[in-house]
Amino acid sequence: MASFPKSLTNPTFVVVFMVIFLCYTPLVLAQCEAESKNGCHDKEEAMKLKIIAFVVILLASMIGVSLPLFSRRMPSLGPDRDLFTIVKAFASGVILATGYMHVLPDSFDDLMSDCLPENPWRKFPFTTFVAMLSAIVTLMVDSFAMSVYRKHHAKALMAGEGTDVARLENGDVQRENHGHEHHGVMNQKSQLLRHRVIAQVLELGIIVHSVVIGLAMGASENPCIIRSLIAALCFHQMFEGMGLGGCILQAEYKFKLKAIMVLFFSATTPLGIVLGIGLSKVYSETSPTSLIVVGLLNASSAGLLNYMALVDLLAADFLGPKLQTNMKLQIWSYVAVLLGAGFMSLMAKWA
């Protein structure tokens, strides 16, 4: 049977080890508490900047998400225009970079923090695991929504096809044409439902991330961090809002529901700031509970945003008939995607 070396069982060694452990543990905890207080620290200045951030980010969010909704008054920005396609591609690039360059790294930082126990948080890649599950769940929601729609309309479709066949056998050409029109209407309804699912799920992912980042800003008392966040978040909210606004426009909601979705998107980050201010005395960015909750929420949001940007926005447009039949528009759209993703990636330096 293996035995421990005598040096390890020496009472002096045990006492020294315990003293080192008891001294080192508070130092680690103190370091975790001090991480959020490093740099400039001015509570009054931070509060002034938070008020400015509340107003500016609210306005930027409302402008961004509302611009596509007023495009019907500007024929050049209509959903069927090439300019709308290019702007939407730019906004999709912003959303894609938000997931990969902002939300996902934040989740890694939170869940791999030294302030959390090494086992299990640094022994298993929780960030990518949760992001993967989030993408799968988003796919399930997307798929089930379409399945439910098809199930509700399958009987009507089959009845229409049966009538078409019967009339066609009797030589009724007019009914045949009506059957084709019927299929066209059903396809339009199916596409409309898909746009509505995309708009709602995309807004959910954006709202989760917006609450988290607003909460962090509101709880911070570091003017240096807040000052850099204001400009970055204005850009982020405006162009992310344009992407969401384009999806809301294509969903063809009634005015009341459009207003509700615009309000939710615009007010989420400012309300997160207010919540952070209210919880600033009890909320700590480096506490284990905060790190775990925020890290898991960011991972979920990242998986959702990445799936929506790649599958429901970029792939749906670039593999659709409009861009597939217009190579010049397709090239300009790719340029717009790269510009949107590039600008948003650059913002990761400050936020």
Coordinates of C-alpha atoms in Angstrom, one line a residue:
M1 CA 0.0 0.0 0.0
A2 CA 1.3 3.4 -1.0
S3 CA 2.2 5.8 1.9
F4 CA 2.5 9.5 2.1
P5 CA 6.0 11.0 2.4
K6 CA 6.9 11.9 5.9
S7 CA 7.3 15.6 4.9
L8 CA 3.6 15.7 4.0
T9 CA 2.5 14.3 7.4
N10 CA 4.8 16.5 9.4
P11 CA 2.7 18.7 11.7
T12 CA 4.7 21.8 10.8
F13 CA 3.9 21.3 7.2
V14 CA 0.2 20.8 7.9
V15 CA 0.1 24.0 9.9
V16 CA 2.0 26.0 7.3
F17 CA -0.3 24.7 4.6
M18 CA -3.5 25.6 6.5
V19 CA -2.1 29.2 7.2
I20 CA -1.4 29.7 3.5
F21 CA -4.8 28.4 2.5
L22 CA -6.6 30.5 5.0
C23 CA -4.7 33.6 3.9
Y24 CA -5.0 33.0 0.2
T25 CA -8.7 32.4 0.1
P26 CA -9.7 35.8 1.4
L27 CA -7.2 37.4 -1.0
V28 CA -8.9 35.7 -3.9
L29 CA -12.3 36.8 -2.7
A30 CA -11.1 40.3 -2.2
Q31 CA -9.6 40.3 -5.7
C32 CA -13.0 39.2 -7.1
E33 CA -14.7 42.1 -5.2
A34 CA -12.1 44.6 -6.4
E35 CA -12.3 43.6 -10.1
S36 CA -15.4 45.7 -10.6
K37 CA -13.9 48.7 -8.7
N38 CA -10.6 49.0 -10.6
G39 CA -9.9 52.1 -12.6
C40 CA -11.8 55.4 -12.1
H41 CA -14.5 55.2 -9.5
D42 CA -16.9 58.1 -9.1
K43 CA -20.5 57.4 -8.0
E44 CA -21.9 60.9 -8.8
E45 CA -20.3 61.1 -12.2
A46 CA -21.4 57.5 -13.0
M47 CA -25.0 58.4 -12.1
K48 CA -25.0 61.4 -14.4
L49 CA -23.7 59.2 -17.2
K50 CA -26.3 56.6 -16.5
I51 CA -29.1 59.2 -16.9
I52 CA -27.5 60.3 -20.2
A53 CA -27.2 56.7 -21.3
F54 CA -30.9 56.0 -20.4
V55 CA -32.1 58.8 -22.7
V56 CA -29.6 58.4 -25.6
I57 CA -29.9 54.6 -25.8
L58 CA -33.7 54.8 -25.7
L59 CA -33.8 57.3 -28.6
A60 CA -31.2 55.3 -30.6
S61 CA -33.2 52.1 -30.1
M62 CA -36.5 53.7 -31.1
I63 CA -35.0 55.3 -34.2
G64 CA -33.3 52.1 -35.3
V65 CA -36.3 49.8 -34.9
S66 CA -38.8 52.4 -36.3
L67 CA -36.9 53.3 -39.5
P68 CA -37.9 50.2 -41.4
L69 CA -41.6 50.5 -40.3
F70 CA -41.8 54.0 -42.0
S71 CA -40.3 52.7 -45.2
R72 CA -43.7 52.4 -46.8
R73 CA -43.7 56.2 -47.0
M74 CA -40.4 56.1 -48.7
P75 CA -40.7 53.9 -51.8
S76 CA -36.9 53.4 -52.1
L77 CA -36.9 51.6 -48.7
G78 CA -39.8 49.3 -49.3
P79 CA -39.4 45.6 -48.5
D80 CA -39.4 44.8 -52.2
R81 CA -36.6 47.2 -53.0
D82 CA -32.9 46.4 -53.4
L83 CA -31.9 49.1 -50.9
F84 CA -34.0 47.4 -48.2
T85 CA -32.3 44.1 -48.9
I86 CA -28.8 45.7 -48.6
V87 CA -29.7 47.5 -45.3
K88 CA -31.2 44.3 -43.9
A89 CA -28.0 42.4 -44.8
F90 CA -26.0 45.0 -42.9
A91 CA -28.3 44.7 -39.9
S92 CA -28.1 40.9 -40.1
G93 CA -24.3 41.2 -40.0
V94 CA -24.6 43.4 -36.9
I95 CA -26.8 40.7 -35.2
L96 CA -24.4 37.9 -36.2
A97 CA -21.4 39.8 -34.7
T98 CA -23.4 40.6 -31.6
G99 CA -23.8 36.9 -30.9
Y100 CA -20.2 35.9 -31.7
M101 CA -18.2 38.9 -30.7
H102 CA -20.1 40.3 -27.7
V103 CA -22.5 37.9 -26.0
L104 CA -20.5 34.7 -26.4
P105 CA -17.2 36.1 -25.1
D106 CA -19.0 37.7 -22.2
S107 CA -20.5 34.3 -21.3
F108 CA -17.0 32.7 -21.4
D109 CA -15.6 35.4 -19.1
D110 CA -18.4 34.9 -16.6
L111 CA -18.5 31.1 -16.5
M112 CA -14.7 30.7 -16.6
S113 CA -14.1 33.4 -13.9
D114 CA -11.6 32.7 -11.1
C115 CA -14.4 33.7 -8.7
L116 CA -16.2 30.5 -9.5
P117 CA -15.1 27.1 -8.2
E118 CA -12.8 25.3 -10.7
N119 CA -15.1 22.2 -10.5
P120 CA -17.3 22.1 -12.5
W121 CA -17.1 25.6 -14.2
R122 CA -13.6 25.4 -15.6
K123 CA -13.8 21.6 -16.2
F124 CA -16.6 21.7 -18.7
P125 CA -17.4 24.2 -21.5
F126 CA -20.8 25.3 -20.2
T127 CA -20.9 28.4 -22.5
T128 CA -20.8 26.4 -25.8
F129 CA -23.0 23.6 -24.4
V130 CA -25.8 26.0 -23.4
A131 CA -25.4 28.0 -26.7
M132 CA -25.7 24.7 -28.6
L133 CA -28.9 23.8 -26.7
S134 CA -30.3 27.3 -27.2
A135 CA -29.8 27.0 -31.0
I136 CA -31.5 23.6 -31.0
V137 CA -34.4 24.9 -29.0
T138 CA -34.7 27.8 -31.4
L139 CA -34.8 25.4 -34.3
M140 CA -37.5 23.4 -32.5
V141 CA -39.7 26.5 -32.0
D142 CA -39.2 27.5 -35.6
S143 CA -40.1 24.0 -36.8
F144 CA -43.0 23.4 -34.5
A145 CA -44.6 26.8 -35.3
M146 CA -44.5 25.9 -39.0
S147 CA -45.8 22.4 -38.4
V148 CA -48.8 23.7 -36.4
Y149 CA -49.6 26.1 -39.2
R150 CA -49.5 23.3 -41.8
K151 CA -51.6 21.0 -39.7
H152 CA -54.3 23.7 -39.3
H153 CA -54.4 24.3 -43.1
A154 CA -53.7 20.8 -44.4
K155 CA -57.5 19.9 -44.6
A156 CA -58.3 23.1 -46.5
L157 CA -55.4 22.5 -48.8
M158 CA -56.4 18.9 -49.5
A159 CA -60.0 19.9 -50.1
G160 CA -58.9 22.5 -52.6
E161 CA -56.7 20.0 -54.4
G162 CA -59.5 17.4 -54.5
T163 CA -61.9 19.9 -56.0
D164 CA -59.2 21.0 -58.5
V165 CA -58.7 17.4 -59.7
A166 CA -62.4 16.8 -60.1
R167 CA -63.0 20.0 -62.0
L168 CA -59.9 19.3 -64.1
E169 CA -61.2 15.9 -65.2
N170 CA -64.4 17.7 -66.3
G171 CA -62.3 20.2 -68.3
D172 CA -62.8 23.2 -66.1
V173 CA -59.7 25.2 -66.9
Q174 CA -60.9 28.2 -64.9
R175 CA -61.0 26.1 -61.8
E176 CA -57.5 24.9 -62.5
N177 CA -56.2 28.4 -62.6
H178 CA -58.1 29.1 -59.4
G179 CA -56.3 26.1 -57.8
H180 CA -52.9 27.6 -58.7
E181 CA -54.0 30.9 -57.2
H182 CA -55.1 29.0 -54.1
H183 CA -51.6 27.4 -53.7
G184 CA -50.0 30.8 -54.2
V185 CA -52.1 32.3 -51.4
M186 CA -51.2 29.3 -49.1
N187 CA -47.5 29.8 -49.8
Q188 CA -47.8 33.5 -49.0
K189 CA -49.5 32.7 -45.7
S190 CA -46.9 30.2 -44.9
Q191 CA -44.1 32.7 -45.6
L192 CA -45.9 35.3 -43.5
L193 CA -46.1 33.0 -40.5
R194 CA -42.4 32.3 -40.9
H195 CA -41.6 36.0 -40.8
R196 CA -43.8 36.4 -37.7
V197 CA -42.0 33.5 -35.9
I198 CA -38.6 35.0 -36.9
A199 CA -39.6 38.5 -35.6
Q200 CA -40.8 37.2 -32.2
V201 CA -38.0 34.8 -31.5
L202 CA -35.3 37.3 -32.6
E203 CA -36.8 39.9 -30.3
L204 CA -36.7 37.4 -27.4
G205 CA -33.0 36.8 -27.9
I206 CA -32.2 40.5 -28.2
I207 CA -34.3 41.4 -25.1
V208 CA -32.4 38.8 -22.9
H209 CA -29.0 40.3 -23.9
S210 CA -30.3 43.9 -23.6
V211 CA -31.5 43.3 -20.0
V212 CA -28.2 41.8 -19.0
I213 CA -26.0 44.6 -20.5
G214 CA -28.4 47.3 -19.1
L215 CA -28.2 45.7 -15.7
A216 CA -24.4 45.7 -15.8
M217 CA -24.2 49.3 -16.8
G218 CA -26.7 50.4 -14.1
A219 CA -24.8 48.6 -11.4
S220 CA -21.4 49.9 -12.4
E221 CA -19.9 53.0 -10.7
N222 CA -17.0 53.3 -13.1
P223 CA -17.5 56.3 -15.3
C224 CA -14.7 55.2 -17.7
I225 CA -16.5 52.0 -18.5
I226 CA -19.9 53.7 -18.8
R227 CA -18.6 56.4 -21.0
S228 CA -17.3 53.9 -23.6
L229 CA -20.4 51.8 -23.3
I230 CA -22.7 54.6 -24.3
A231 CA -21.4 55.2 -27.8
A232 CA -21.0 51.4 -28.4
L233 CA -24.5 50.6 -27.3
C234 CA -26.1 53.4 -29.3
F235 CA -24.5 51.9 -32.5
H236 CA -25.4 48.4 -31.3
Q237 CA -29.1 49.2 -30.5
M238 CA -29.7 51.3 -33.6
F239 CA -28.5 48.8 -36.2
E240 CA -29.7 45.8 -34.3
G241 CA -33.1 47.6 -34.1
M242 CA -33.0 48.1 -37.9
G243 CA -32.6 44.3 -38.4
L244 CA -35.5 43.6 -36.0
G245 CA -37.6 46.4 -37.5
G246 CA -37.1 44.8 -41.0
C247 CA -38.4 41.5 -39.6
I248 CA -41.4 43.2 -37.9
L249 CA -42.2 45.0 -41.2
Q250 CA -42.1 41.7 -43.2
A251 CA -44.3 40.1 -40.5
E252 CA -47.1 42.5 -41.4
Y253 CA -48.4 42.9 -37.9
K254 CA -51.2 45.3 -37.0
F255 CA -50.3 48.7 -35.6
K256 CA -50.9 47.7 -32.0
L257 CA -48.6 44.7 -32.0
K258 CA -46.0 46.6 -33.9
A259 CA -46.1 49.4 -31.3
I260 CA -45.7 46.8 -28.5
M261 CA -42.7 45.1 -30.1
V262 CA -41.1 48.5 -30.8
L263 CA -41.7 49.5 -27.1
F264 CA -40.3 46.3 -25.7
F265 CA -37.1 46.5 -27.8
S266 CA -36.6 50.2 -27.1
A267 CA -37.2 50.1 -23.4
T268 CA -35.4 46.9 -22.4
T269 CA -31.9 48.3 -22.1
P270 CA -33.0 51.5 -20.4
L271 CA -35.1 49.5 -18.0
G272 CA -32.1 47.3 -17.3
I273 CA -30.1 50.4 -16.5
V274 CA -32.8 51.5 -14.0
L275 CA -32.9 48.0 -12.5
G276 CA -29.1 48.0 -12.2
I277 CA -29.2 51.4 -10.4
G278 CA -31.8 50.0 -7.9
L279 CA -29.8 46.9 -7.2
S280 CA -26.4 48.5 -7.2
K281 CA -26.1 48.1 -3.4
V282 CA -26.8 44.4 -3.4
Y283 CA -25.7 43.4 -7.0
S284 CA -22.1 42.5 -7.6
E285 CA -20.9 41.6 -11.0
T286 CA -18.3 39.2 -9.5
S287 CA -20.5 37.3 -7.1
P288 CA -20.8 33.6 -8.0
T289 CA -24.6 33.8 -8.3
S290 CA -24.4 36.8 -10.7
L291 CA -21.6 35.3 -12.8
I292 CA -23.5 32.0 -13.2
V293 CA -26.9 33.6 -14.0
V294 CA -25.6 36.2 -16.3
G295 CA -23.2 33.7 -18.0
L296 CA -25.9 31.2 -18.7
L297 CA -28.3 33.9 -20.0
N298 CA -25.6 35.2 -22.3
A299 CA -24.9 31.8 -23.6
S300 CA -28.6 31.2 -24.3
S301 CA -28.9 34.5 -26.0
A302 CA -25.7 33.9 -28.1
G303 CA -27.0 30.5 -29.4
L304 CA -30.4 32.1 -30.3
L305 CA -28.9 35.1 -32.0
N306 CA -26.3 33.1 -34.0
Y307 CA -29.0 30.7 -35.2
M308 CA -31.4 33.5 -36.2
A309 CA -28.7 35.5 -37.9
L310 CA -27.3 32.6 -39.9
V311 CA -30.5 30.5 -40.7
D312 CA -33.5 32.8 -40.6
L313 CA -31.9 36.0 -41.8
L314 CA -28.8 35.5 -43.9
A315 CA -29.5 32.0 -45.3
A316 CA -33.2 32.8 -46.0
D317 CA -32.2 35.9 -48.0
F318 CA -29.1 34.7 -49.8
L319 CA -30.6 31.4 -50.8
G320 CA -33.9 33.0 -51.8
P321 CA -34.9 33.7 -55.4
K322 CA -34.3 37.5 -55.2
L323 CA -30.6 37.3 -54.5
Q324 CA -30.0 34.1 -56.4
T325 CA -31.3 35.7 -59.6
N326 CA -29.4 39.0 -59.1
M327 CA -25.6 38.5 -58.8
K328 CA -24.9 42.2 -58.5
L329 CA -27.3 42.6 -55.6
Q330 CA -25.9 39.5 -54.0
I331 CA -22.4 40.9 -54.0
W332 CA -23.5 44.2 -52.5
S333 CA -25.4 42.3 -49.8
Y334 CA -22.3 40.3 -48.9
V335 CA -20.4 43.6 -48.7
A336 CA -23.1 45.0 -46.4
V337 CA -22.9 41.8 -44.2
L338 CA -19.2 42.1 -43.8
L339 CA -19.4 45.9 -43.0
G340 CA -22.1 45.3 -40.4
A341 CA -20.2 42.4 -38.8
G342 CA -16.9 44.3 -39.0
F343 CA -18.2 47.5 -37.4
M344 CA -19.9 45.5 -34.6
S345 CA -16.7 43.4 -34.1
L346 CA -14.8 46.7 -33.7
M347 CA -17.2 47.8 -31.0
A348 CA -16.1 44.7 -29.0
K349 CA -13.0 46.7 -28.1
W350 CA -15.1 49.1 -26.0
A351 CA -18.2 47.0 -25.1

